[in-house]
Structure formats: C-alpha cells, structure tokens
Tab-separated table of C-alpha atoms in Angstrom:
chain	number	residue	atom	x	y	z
A	1	UNK	CA	7.463	21.959	-6.663
A	2	UNK	CA	6.728	18.893	-4.772
A	3	UNK	CA	3.792	16.435	-4.391
A	4	UNK	CA	0.987	17.007	-3.726
A	5	UNK	CA	1.228	20.376	-5.507
A	6	UNK	CA	1.136	18.910	-9.191
A	7	UNK	CA	2.761	20.462	-12.120
A	8	UNK	CA	1.487	18.516	-15.087
A	9	UNK	CA	3.574	19.429	-18.299
A	10	UNK	CA	3.335	16.352	-20.597
A	11	UNK	CA	0.585	13.760	-21.491
A	12	UNK	CA	1.552	10.011	-21.316
A	13	UNK	CA	2.383	9.984	-24.941
A	14	UNK	CA	4.796	12.907	-24.678
A	15	UNK	CA	6.503	11.335	-21.703
A	16	UNK	CA	6.866	8.015	-23.608
A	17	UNK	CA	8.180	10.136	-26.694
A	18	UNK	CA	10.847	11.741	-24.415
A	19	UNK	CA	11.892	8.373	-23.185
A	20	UNK	CA	12.416	7.266	-26.794
A	21	UNK	CA	14.270	10.491	-27.561
A	22	UNK	CA	16.750	9.829	-24.836
A	23	UNK	CA	17.290	6.156	-25.887
A	24	UNK	CA	18.080	7.514	-29.319
A	25	UNK	CA	20.584	10.036	-28.033
A	26	UNK	CA	22.283	7.444	-26.027
A	27	UNK	CA	22.570	5.322	-29.111
A	28	UNK	CA	23.923	8.284	-31.269
A	29	UNK	CA	26.380	9.460	-28.487
A	30	UNK	CA	27.514	5.814	-27.903
A	31	UNK	CA	26.597	5.995	-24.118
A	32	UNK	CA	27.083	2.755	-22.351
A	33	UNK	CA	23.454	3.013	-20.881
A	34	UNK	CA	20.488	5.520	-20.841
A	35	UNK	CA	19.900	5.396	-16.989
A	36	UNK	CA	22.411	6.268	-14.286
A	37	UNK	CA	23.034	2.570	-14.297
A	38	UNK	CA	23.030	-0.571	-16.842
A	39	UNK	CA	19.963	-2.671	-16.946
A	40	UNK	CA	18.637	-5.558	-18.573
A	41	UNK	CA	15.274	-4.378	-19.831
A	42	UNK	CA	13.801	-7.938	-20.336
A	43	UNK	CA	14.381	-8.798	-16.709
A	44	UNK	CA	12.994	-5.448	-15.610
A	45	UNK	CA	9.723	-5.992	-17.547
A	46	UNK	CA	9.366	-9.346	-15.895
A	47	UNK	CA	9.612	-7.877	-12.551
A	48	UNK	CA	6.844	-5.366	-13.458
A	49	UNK	CA	4.655	-7.946	-15.067
A	50	UNK	CA	5.032	-10.310	-12.014
A	51	UNK	CA	4.904	-7.903	-8.975
A	52	UNK	CA	4.087	-10.698	-6.466
A	53	UNK	CA	6.859	-13.254	-7.720
A	54	UNK	CA	10.451	-12.999	-6.219
A	55	UNK	CA	12.066	-14.946	-8.684
A	56	UNK	CA	12.192	-12.141	-11.343
A	57	UNK	CA	13.746	-9.961	-8.628
A	58	UNK	CA	16.402	-12.417	-7.638
A	59	UNK	CA	17.249	-12.732	-11.438
A	60	UNK	CA	17.510	-8.913	-11.792
A	61	UNK	CA	19.600	-8.613	-8.818
A	62	UNK	CA	21.979	-11.271	-9.886
A	63	UNK	CA	22.463	-9.554	-13.207
A	64	UNK	CA	23.210	-6.256	-11.605
A	65	UNK	CA	25.670	-7.782	-9.086
A	66	UNK	CA	27.693	-9.221	-12.149
A	67	UNK	CA	28.249	-5.967	-13.625
A	68	UNK	CA	31.556	-3.886	-13.516
A	69	UNK	CA	29.838	-0.747	-12.326
A	70	UNK	CA	29.624	-0.059	-8.691
A	71	UNK	CA	26.238	1.689	-9.004
A	72	UNK	CA	24.712	-1.661	-10.541
A	73	UNK	CA	26.438	-3.779	-7.963
A	74	UNK	CA	25.030	-1.463	-5.072
A	75	UNK	CA	21.501	-1.698	-6.600
A	76	UNK	CA	21.691	-5.592	-6.789
A	77	UNK	CA	22.893	-5.803	-3.256
A	78	UNK	CA	20.077	-3.509	-2.199
A	79	UNK	CA	17.532	-5.721	-3.866
A	80	UNK	CA	18.975	-8.780	-2.262
A	81	UNK	CA	18.815	-7.220	1.196
A	82	UNK	CA	15.134	-6.118	0.568
A	83	UNK	CA	14.321	-9.687	-0.460
A	84	UNK	CA	16.006	-11.013	2.536
A	85	UNK	CA	13.680	-8.821	4.750
A	86	UNK	CA	10.656	-10.060	2.932
A	87	UNK	CA	11.637	-13.713	3.204
A	88	UNK	CA	12.195	-13.241	6.974
A	89	UNK	CA	8.914	-11.645	7.533
A	90	UNK	CA	7.268	-14.407	5.370
A	91	UNK	CA	8.766	-17.055	7.761
A	92	UNK	CA	7.992	-15.213	10.766
A	93	UNK	CA	6.200	-11.709	10.987
A	94	UNK	CA	8.053	-10.828	14.165
A	95	UNK	CA	11.563	-11.454	12.614
A	96	UNK	CA	14.307	-9.251	13.909
A	97	UNK	CA	15.785	-7.605	10.653
A	98	UNK	CA	17.668	-4.859	12.608
A	99	UNK	CA	20.965	-6.152	11.398
A	100	UNK	CA	20.088	-5.536	7.669
A	101	UNK	CA	18.397	-2.141	8.470
A	102	UNK	CA	21.412	-0.934	10.409
A	103	UNK	CA	23.568	-1.309	7.300
A	104	UNK	CA	21.205	1.537	5.859
A	105	UNK	CA	20.966	3.555	8.973
A	106	UNK	CA	17.688	2.462	9.866
A	107	UNK	CA	14.349	1.616	8.498
A	108	UNK	CA	13.507	5.013	6.868
A	109	UNK	CA	16.718	4.973	4.729
A	110	UNK	CA	16.251	1.217	3.940
A	111	UNK	CA	12.825	1.974	2.336
A	112	UNK	CA	13.966	5.187	0.495
A	113	UNK	CA	17.497	4.062	-0.965
A	114	UNK	CA	18.762	4.258	-3.647
A	115	UNK	CA	16.952	7.348	-5.196
A	116	UNK	CA	18.584	6.713	-8.494
A	117	UNK	CA	16.704	3.382	-8.851
A	118	UNK	CA	13.483	5.234	-9.096
A	119	UNK	CA	14.689	6.446	-12.470
A	120	UNK	CA	11.795	5.131	-14.718
A	121	UNK	CA	9.215	7.187	-12.620
A	122	UNK	CA	11.452	10.384	-12.914
A	123	UNK	CA	9.011	12.225	-15.311
A	124	UNK	CA	5.962	11.507	-13.102
A	125	UNK	CA	8.043	12.602	-10.045
A	126	UNK	CA	9.361	15.674	-11.805
A	127	UNK	CA	5.766	16.898	-12.411
A	128	UNK	CA	4.906	16.044	-8.783
A	129	UNK	CA	1.997	13.643	-10.201
A	130	UNK	CA	3.289	11.180	-7.707
A	131	UNK	CA	5.414	11.482	-4.566
A	132	UNK	CA	7.237	9.574	-1.760
A	133	UNK	CA	8.529	6.656	-3.830
A	134	UNK	CA	9.080	3.787	-1.200
A	135	UNK	CA	11.157	0.557	-1.895
A	136	UNK	CA	9.775	-2.805	-0.991
A	137	UNK	CA	11.594	-6.094	-2.269
A	138	UNK	CA	14.123	-3.848	-4.163
A	139	UNK	CA	11.796	-1.659	-6.271
A	140	UNK	CA	9.518	1.214	-5.962
A	141	UNK	CA	6.169	-0.505	-4.736
A	142	UNK	CA	4.618	2.396	-2.859
A	143	UNK	CA	3.839	5.916	-4.159
A	144	UNK	CA	1.596	8.822	-2.984
A	145	UNK	CA	-0.883	10.242	-5.613
A	146	UNK	CA	-4.125	11.972	-5.786
A	147	UNK	CA	-6.980	9.539	-6.310
A	148	UNK	CA	-8.202	11.502	-9.573
A	149	UNK	CA	-4.761	11.316	-10.967
A	150	UNK	CA	-4.375	7.582	-10.258
A	151	UNK	CA	-7.333	6.855	-12.181
A	152	UNK	CA	-5.720	8.748	-14.993
A	153	UNK	CA	-2.215	7.401	-14.930
A	154	UNK	CA	-2.674	3.815	-13.168
A	155	UNK	CA	-1.834	2.033	-16.427
A	156	UNK	CA	1.205	4.047	-17.157
A	157	UNK	CA	2.398	3.803	-13.451
A	158	UNK	CA	2.036	-0.024	-13.488
A	159	UNK	CA	3.965	-0.139	-16.608
A	160	UNK	CA	6.836	1.535	-15.030
A	161	UNK	CA	7.021	-0.079	-11.721
A	162	UNK	CA	5.723	-2.957	-9.675
A	163	UNK	CA	3.356	-0.851	-7.682
A	164	UNK	CA	1.511	-2.599	-5.020
A	165	UNK	CA	0.894	0.000	-2.144
A	166	UNK	CA	-0.768	3.529	-2.604
A	167	UNK	CA	-1.129	6.450	-0.290
A	168	UNK	CA	-4.173	8.331	-1.770
A	169	UNK	CA	-5.672	11.738	-1.130
A	170	UNK	CA	-8.661	13.532	-2.693
A	171	UNK	CA	-10.708	10.318	-2.594
A	172	UNK	CA	-14.173	11.847	-1.712
A	173	UNK	CA	-14.220	13.755	-5.068
A	174	UNK	CA	-13.901	10.633	-7.155
A	175	UNK	CA	-14.968	7.913	-4.657
A	176	UNK	CA	-17.458	6.003	-6.942
A	177	UNK	CA	-15.076	6.089	-9.920
A	178	UNK	CA	-12.358	4.948	-7.585
A	179	UNK	CA	-14.478	1.997	-6.161
A	180	UNK	CA	-15.159	0.901	-9.522
A	181	UNK	CA	-11.643	0.706	-10.724
A	182	UNK	CA	-10.168	-2.636	-11.377
A	183	UNK	CA	-6.735	-1.246	-10.731
A	184	UNK	CA	-7.377	-1.462	-7.094
A	185	UNK	CA	-7.150	-5.357	-7.296
A	186	UNK	CA	-3.448	-5.100	-7.582
A	187	UNK	CA	-3.029	-3.074	-4.435
A	188	UNK	CA	-1.935	-4.631	-1.163
A	189	UNK	CA	-1.783	-1.658	1.141
A	190	UNK	CA	-3.882	1.447	1.059
A	191	UNK	CA	-3.327	4.820	3.056
A	192	UNK	CA	-6.022	7.454	2.896
A	193	UNK	CA	-4.737	10.403	4.402
A	194	UNK	CA	-5.790	14.110	4.985
A	195	UNK	CA	-3.691	17.028	3.540
A	196	UNK	CA	-6.624	19.585	3.017
A	197	UNK	CA	-10.462	19.502	3.534
A	198	UNK	CA	-10.906	17.859	0.003
A	199	UNK	CA	-9.331	14.753	1.463
A	200	UNK	CA	-11.759	14.492	4.407
A	201	UNK	CA	-13.603	11.237	4.656
A	202	UNK	CA	-17.032	10.895	6.283
A	203	UNK	CA	-18.699	7.522	7.379
A	204	UNK	CA	-20.815	7.536	4.342
A	205	UNK	CA	-17.914	8.364	1.806
A	206	UNK	CA	-15.996	5.440	3.354
A	207	UNK	CA	-19.025	3.262	3.096
A	208	UNK	CA	-19.198	3.937	-0.518
A	209	UNK	CA	-15.554	3.082	-1.172
A	210	UNK	CA	-15.900	-0.083	0.819
A	211	UNK	CA	-18.529	-1.290	-1.712
A	212	UNK	CA	-15.634	-1.816	-4.150
A	213	UNK	CA	-15.424	-5.364	-5.599
A	214	UNK	CA	-11.683	-4.731	-6.167
A	215	UNK	CA	-10.403	-4.599	-2.612
A	216	UNK	CA	-9.929	-8.408	-2.114
A	217	UNK	CA	-6.213	-8.147	-1.958
A	218	UNK	CA	-5.846	-5.334	0.724
A	219	UNK	CA	-4.005	-6.574	3.736
A	220	UNK	CA	-3.106	-3.239	5.306
A	221	UNK	CA	-5.345	0.007	5.535
A	222	UNK	CA	-4.335	3.298	7.255
A	223	UNK	CA	-6.614	6.126	7.809
A	224	UNK	CA	-4.642	9.238	8.799
A	225	UNK	CA	-6.121	12.444	10.059
A	226	UNK	CA	-9.611	11.538	9.243
A	227	UNK	CA	-11.195	13.198	12.134
A	228	UNK	CA	-14.630	13.185	10.910
A	229	UNK	CA	-14.791	9.400	10.802
A	230	UNK	CA	-16.844	7.890	13.863
A	231	UNK	CA	-16.981	4.535	15.415
A	232	UNK	CA	-19.397	3.569	12.630
A	233	UNK	CA	-16.829	3.961	10.009
A	234	UNK	CA	-14.210	1.928	11.845
A	235	UNK	CA	-16.700	-0.903	12.366
A	236	UNK	CA	-17.545	-0.800	8.642
A	237	UNK	CA	-14.012	-1.343	7.736
A	238	UNK	CA	-13.281	-4.299	10.092
A	239	UNK	CA	-16.514	-5.901	8.994
A	240	UNK	CA	-16.414	-5.214	5.280
A	241	UNK	CA	-16.932	-8.427	3.214
A	242	UNK	CA	-14.929	-6.700	0.506
A	243	UNK	CA	-11.830	-6.767	2.680
A	244	UNK	CA	-11.382	-10.461	3.390
A	245	UNK	CA	-7.476	-10.256	3.720
A	246	UNK	CA	-7.260	-7.237	6.032
A	247	UNK	CA	-4.556	-7.940	8.426
A	248	UNK	CA	-3.688	-4.492	9.871
A	249	UNK	CA	-5.981	-1.690	10.293
A	250	UNK	CA	-4.439	1.584	11.646
A	251	UNK	CA	-6.288	4.781	12.678
A	252	UNK	CA	-4.376	8.052	13.183
A	253	UNK	CA	-7.017	10.941	13.830
A	254	UNK	CA	-4.640	13.486	15.302
A	255	UNK	CA	-6.780	13.541	18.477
A	256	UNK	CA	-4.495	11.393	20.493
A	257	UNK	CA	-5.163	9.629	23.798
A	258	UNK	CA	-2.682	10.988	26.552
A	259	UNK	CA	-1.830	8.365	29.303
A	260	UNK	CA	-0.369	10.559	31.902
A	261	UNK	CA	-0.560	11.308	35.631
A	262	UNK	CA	-3.728	13.381	36.682
A	263	UNK	CA	-3.173	17.088	36.733
A	264	UNK	CA	-5.539	19.917	37.710
A	265	UNK	CA	-7.908	20.619	35.023
A	266	UNK	CA	-6.606	24.159	34.817
A	267	UNK	CA	-2.984	23.387	34.538
A	268	UNK	CA	-0.576	25.489	32.519
A	269	UNK	CA	1.488	22.909	30.452
A	270	UNK	CA	4.195	25.564	29.855
A	271	UNK	CA	4.951	25.385	33.615
A	272	UNK	CA	5.059	21.674	33.922
A	273	UNK	CA	8.415	19.920	33.747
A	274	UNK	CA	9.153	17.299	30.993
A	275	UNK	CA	8.143	14.437	33.322
A	276	UNK	CA	4.956	15.991	34.162
A	277	UNK	CA	3.602	16.774	30.835
A	278	UNK	CA	1.176	14.473	29.229
A	279	UNK	CA	2.872	12.057	26.742
A	280	UNK	CA	1.048	11.414	23.392
A	281	UNK	CA	0.321	7.833	22.665
A	282	UNK	CA	-1.336	6.044	19.801
A	283	UNK	CA	-5.150	6.343	20.263
A	284	UNK	CA	-6.142	3.075	21.827
A	285	UNK	CA	-9.676	4.185	22.961
A	286	UNK	CA	-11.199	3.608	19.548
A	287	UNK	CA	-10.028	-0.025	19.735
A	288	UNK	CA	-11.424	-0.641	23.132
A	289	UNK	CA	-14.840	0.828	22.084
A	290	UNK	CA	-14.670	-1.291	18.734
A	291	UNK	CA	-13.982	-4.527	20.714
A	292	UNK	CA	-16.565	-3.893	23.301
A	293	UNK	CA	-19.072	-3.862	20.242
A	294	UNK	CA	-17.559	-6.754	18.138
A	295	UNK	CA	-15.475	-8.845	20.382
A	296	UNK	CA	-11.802	-9.541	19.323
A	297	UNK	CA	-10.626	-7.837	16.171
A	298	UNK	CA	-7.237	-9.250	15.291
A	299	UNK	CA	-6.304	-6.668	12.654
A	300	UNK	CA	-6.212	-3.794	15.128
A	301	UNK	CA	-3.482	-5.375	17.362
A	302	UNK	CA	-0.320	-5.359	15.265
A	303	UNK	CA	1.754	-5.598	18.422
A	304	UNK	CA	0.300	-9.070	19.086
A	305	UNK	CA	0.997	-10.531	15.644
A	306	UNK	CA	3.737	-8.556	14.263
A	307	UNK	CA	5.646	-7.438	17.474
A	308	UNK	CA	5.269	-3.768	16.857
A	309	UNK	CA	2.536	-0.958	17.195
A	310	UNK	CA	4.039	0.624	14.029
A	311	UNK	CA	4.426	-2.113	11.474
A	312	UNK	CA	6.464	-2.548	8.461
A	313	UNK	CA	4.047	-2.848	5.640
A	314	UNK	CA	6.335	-5.600	4.338
A	315	UNK	CA	5.607	-7.662	7.182
A	316	UNK	CA	1.845	-7.428	6.748
A	317	UNK	CA	2.076	-7.966	3.197
A	318	UNK	CA	4.460	-11.117	3.349
A	319	UNK	CA	2.465	-12.548	6.354
A	320	UNK	CA	-1.159	-11.497	6.335
A	321	UNK	CA	-2.718	-12.820	9.613
A	322	UNK	CA	-6.175	-12.930	7.975
A	323	UNK	CA	-5.006	-16.161	6.188
A	324	UNK	CA	-4.038	-17.751	9.636
A	325	UNK	CA	-7.178	-19.917	10.761
A	326	UNK	CA	-5.802	-19.856	14.280
A	327	UNK	CA	-5.760	-16.108	14.538
A	328	UNK	CA	-9.020	-15.692	12.672
A	329	UNK	CA	-10.690	-18.205	15.040
A	330	UNK	CA	-10.508	-15.639	17.898
A	331	UNK	CA	-12.296	-13.148	15.712
A	332	UNK	CA	-15.563	-12.025	17.584
A	333	UNK	CA	-14.617	-13.624	20.922
A	334	UNK	CA	-15.212	-11.845	24.147
A	335	UNK	CA	-12.414	-9.525	25.016
A	336	UNK	CA	-11.560	-8.795	28.780
A	337	UNK	CA	-12.092	-5.153	29.847
A	338	UNK	CA	-8.560	-3.589	29.775
A	339	UNK	CA	-8.999	-1.851	33.040
A	340	UNK	CA	-7.526	1.407	34.101
A	341	UNK	CA	-4.865	2.933	31.788
A	342	UNK	CA	-1.355	2.425	32.860
A	343	UNK	CA	0.658	5.116	34.624
A	344	UNK	CA	3.210	6.628	32.308
A	345	UNK	CA	5.519	7.906	35.098
A	346	UNK	CA	5.224	4.642	36.968
A	347	UNK	CA	6.510	2.865	33.870
A	348	UNK	CA	9.319	5.339	33.322
A	349	UNK	CA	10.423	5.120	36.858
A	350	UNK	CA	10.776	1.333	36.400
A	351	UNK	CA	12.825	1.811	33.427
A	352	UNK	CA	9.983	0.525	31.102
A	353	UNK	CA	8.746	1.835	27.859
A	354	UNK	CA	6.018	4.362	28.847
A	355	UNK	CA	3.903	3.427	25.734
A	356	UNK	CA	3.845	-0.408	25.698
A	357	UNK	CA	5.590	-1.406	29.086
A	358	UNK	CA	8.460	-3.356	27.405
A	359	UNK	CA	11.778	-3.704	29.085
A	360	UNK	CA	13.525	-4.439	25.817
A	361	UNK	CA	15.584	-1.502	24.558
A	362	UNK	CA	18.418	-0.760	22.030
A	363	UNK	CA	20.851	2.111	22.828
A	364	UNK	CA	22.276	4.416	20.433
A	365	UNK	CA	25.059	6.677	21.584
A	366	UNK	CA	24.663	10.351	20.643
A	367	UNK	CA	27.309	12.570	19.131
A	368	UNK	CA	28.627	14.446	22.059
A	369	UNK	CA	31.950	15.867	23.432
A	370	UNK	CA	33.393	16.500	26.890
A	371	UNK	CA	32.413	20.184	26.732
A	372	UNK	CA	28.776	19.858	25.955
A	373	UNK	CA	28.068	16.463	27.429
A	374	UNK	CA	30.516	16.034	30.208
A	375	UNK	CA	28.823	13.025	31.766
A	376	UNK	CA	27.818	11.330	28.621
A	377	UNK	CA	23.994	11.973	28.582
A	378	UNK	CA	23.625	12.130	24.878
A	379	UNK	CA	21.883	9.079	23.035
A	380	UNK	CA	18.586	7.359	22.472
A	381	UNK	CA	16.854	4.371	23.860
A	382	UNK	CA	14.694	2.602	21.231
A	383	UNK	CA	12.026	0.343	22.507
A	384	UNK	CA	12.289	-2.845	20.692
A	385	UNK	CA	8.551	-3.758	21.022
A	386	UNK	CA	6.854	-0.440	19.820
A	387	UNK	CA	9.741	1.448	18.279
A	388	UNK	CA	9.498	4.589	20.433
A	389	UNK	CA	12.536	6.717	20.908
A	390	UNK	CA	13.395	8.031	24.308
A	391	UNK	CA	16.215	10.618	24.902
A	392	UNK	CA	18.713	9.332	27.498
A	393	UNK	CA	19.224	12.885	28.907
A	394	UNK	CA	15.523	13.106	29.631
A	395	UNK	CA	15.288	9.618	31.393
A	396	UNK	CA	17.280	9.460	34.506
A	397	UNK	CA	15.745	6.412	35.677
A	398	UNK	CA	17.043	4.386	32.685
A	399	UNK	CA	20.552	5.841	33.114
A	400	UNK	CA	21.216	4.559	36.376
C-alpha cells in the first residue's frame, strides 16, 4: 500500500518504542550501527533543530565523508552537492546547476536520492502516513501528507527530519484547525493538490485557510487540480496580507490552454497529424486576467525571476523575490496587453521552443541502433528556459 492510502498500525509511542528496541538489538548483537549507515546523532539533531541553517548540515556531511563506509561517504557527498545547489540559487536564482544535476541523472533523481537516507521516516512511510519524501539541502524536507494526519503527527514529523515543505490533501475537512496550527510557521512551500473530491477547494474554503496567522514564511504556493477555484480565489492568494513572502504562485487546474493553429470546430483530433494537434501549455489565461485587474503580480512570473516556468522549489526558498525591493516596486504597475497568442507551429518551424519561444536547447542522444534508427533520429531536445522536452524524431525542423 502506498500514500495516500494510509495503513496506520502504531501510535507515536509504539513507533518510538520500536526504535528503542532496534537500538537495543544493535547493542546486543554488536552491530556497528542501527541504520543502513553510521551516523552522529548529535549532528543529526542539530540539523533537525535548526532547519534553516546550513552550518549543521555541512558539519554532518563532513563527518559522513570521513567515515570508512562507502554508503556514508556517498551520503556526505550528496549533502554537499545539494548544499552547493542551494548556495548557487541563493547567489543567483537563475543559476545553471545542470553540471551537478547531470551527475544524478537529472533533477528528479537529484531530489529523490538516496532512498536509504530517509531511514528515520521509515515507519511513517511504511504505514503510508506520509509519502513522496523529497530531498533539499541533503535531507528530507518535503513530504506529502493528509492535512488531518499532519495535525496529528506534526510534532513527530518535525522531530525526525528538517521538514520545511508540504504537499497537503484533504484540507477542506480540517481547514479551520489547519489554519490555526502554529506548525505552519515552519513551512516554506505548500502544495494543495486534488486526489479526490474530498480535496477540492472552493474560493471560500481557500479564504478561510488564508486567514491563518502562521503563513508568514510561505514563499511558494501551488494549487493543483483545483478546478472549482475561480479568479476570486487567485486574487485572494496574491493579495493576502498573511503571505508577505510569497514569491512563486503556481496554478494547475487540469483545464489547460492550447496555443495551436486554428482548426475547424468539428475537427477529429484522431485524424490530425502530430504537428496539427493542439499542444498543451501551462494555463496563462488566468495570469492575464489577474494582471488586468491588479496590475503586475511578480509571483506569477517565475520565468522572469527564476529563468524557468517550472521552478525548483529550492531556488524560490533560497532567493524569495518578495524580499527584493526592486522587484516588488513593480507590483501593481500597469501591464501591457499580451496581444495575440503566439503560433506554436511557426515557433517550431523556426526551431524555437513552441511553449516559451526560447532558442536555447540541450540535446540528449537517445538509445538507438542502426536497425531501428538508421538515420539517428532518437533523442530529446530540452528547452533550457522552460524545461520542456521535445522528441527529435518529431521535430524535423530542429534536426536540419
């Protein structure tokens, strides 16, 4: 079973007792260590007690790198690499950290590895009380959890890992209790997604949540699949006095804007060629409508401030633009009308990214052989601006 399908089997006290029993068994059996790796518990506790401070993490990494065990050294190196990324983003939120990411086969692996270093959360994970552990600055900082369960286990969770980011579902059922929880003050980024109808937010439910006095450290907010929210809800978010540090606001409704060549209203998509089919993009229309009412809203333009449409949460956390007076001085200023939407096909014919218009790409050769790919069409072009992947065999203009 996996999150969000919970399978609670123990209380917090029982989980703590289990950990003590494992430690005692390790002592009796003369194991070198209880976890899959050696660890200085004092250094770990400093990391957990000071989640915003890099110094304890550097000390922990140095200790791990000095061990004779390869597992410990790999964890120490991983922590160092993640700290380097955070430091790069702190200096420049547009930093190119691809050289580090490539060592770990990309951004997704970089945030998910190493699995064994989430050992302290193993019981919560095994009961699916939390899910999706994600690493920032070398430790699990982000997990997915039901809002009601978070209220129950927050103290335990914060005692096991330096959690600063949450993905919550089930918010409507406990919205007032959640808004009143002081545990939110520790959170830097928040994702409110939809797995079922129990997770659906309305404008009024969102407004109740935004009254929380504990949201002052939120720099990143993502609303995923919340199709019942209207422009009124979006406006409440970006104008909420309880979100003074909000630097990146993302909305993914599932109803996406297609910027494609006009086709007959009764077209049969199954009969269109690949290049004639509408291409799905991030939904820009809500941003246009929002800025027509409010003027410039910096937090909805990550491409301007962080160099990408899909932003690494670490970049926003390390460099919140809401603290930049020059950026925030533009807030509310008139925004020029964006004009007609660009042509996807024309951009592609010019060898540009159809989504953002960038001409900057990285090419990753695909796995092919002379029989299945005689002229070398396998491979992927990755836009260096928005991160979109385009398959080389479906983009003849780019191959020329």
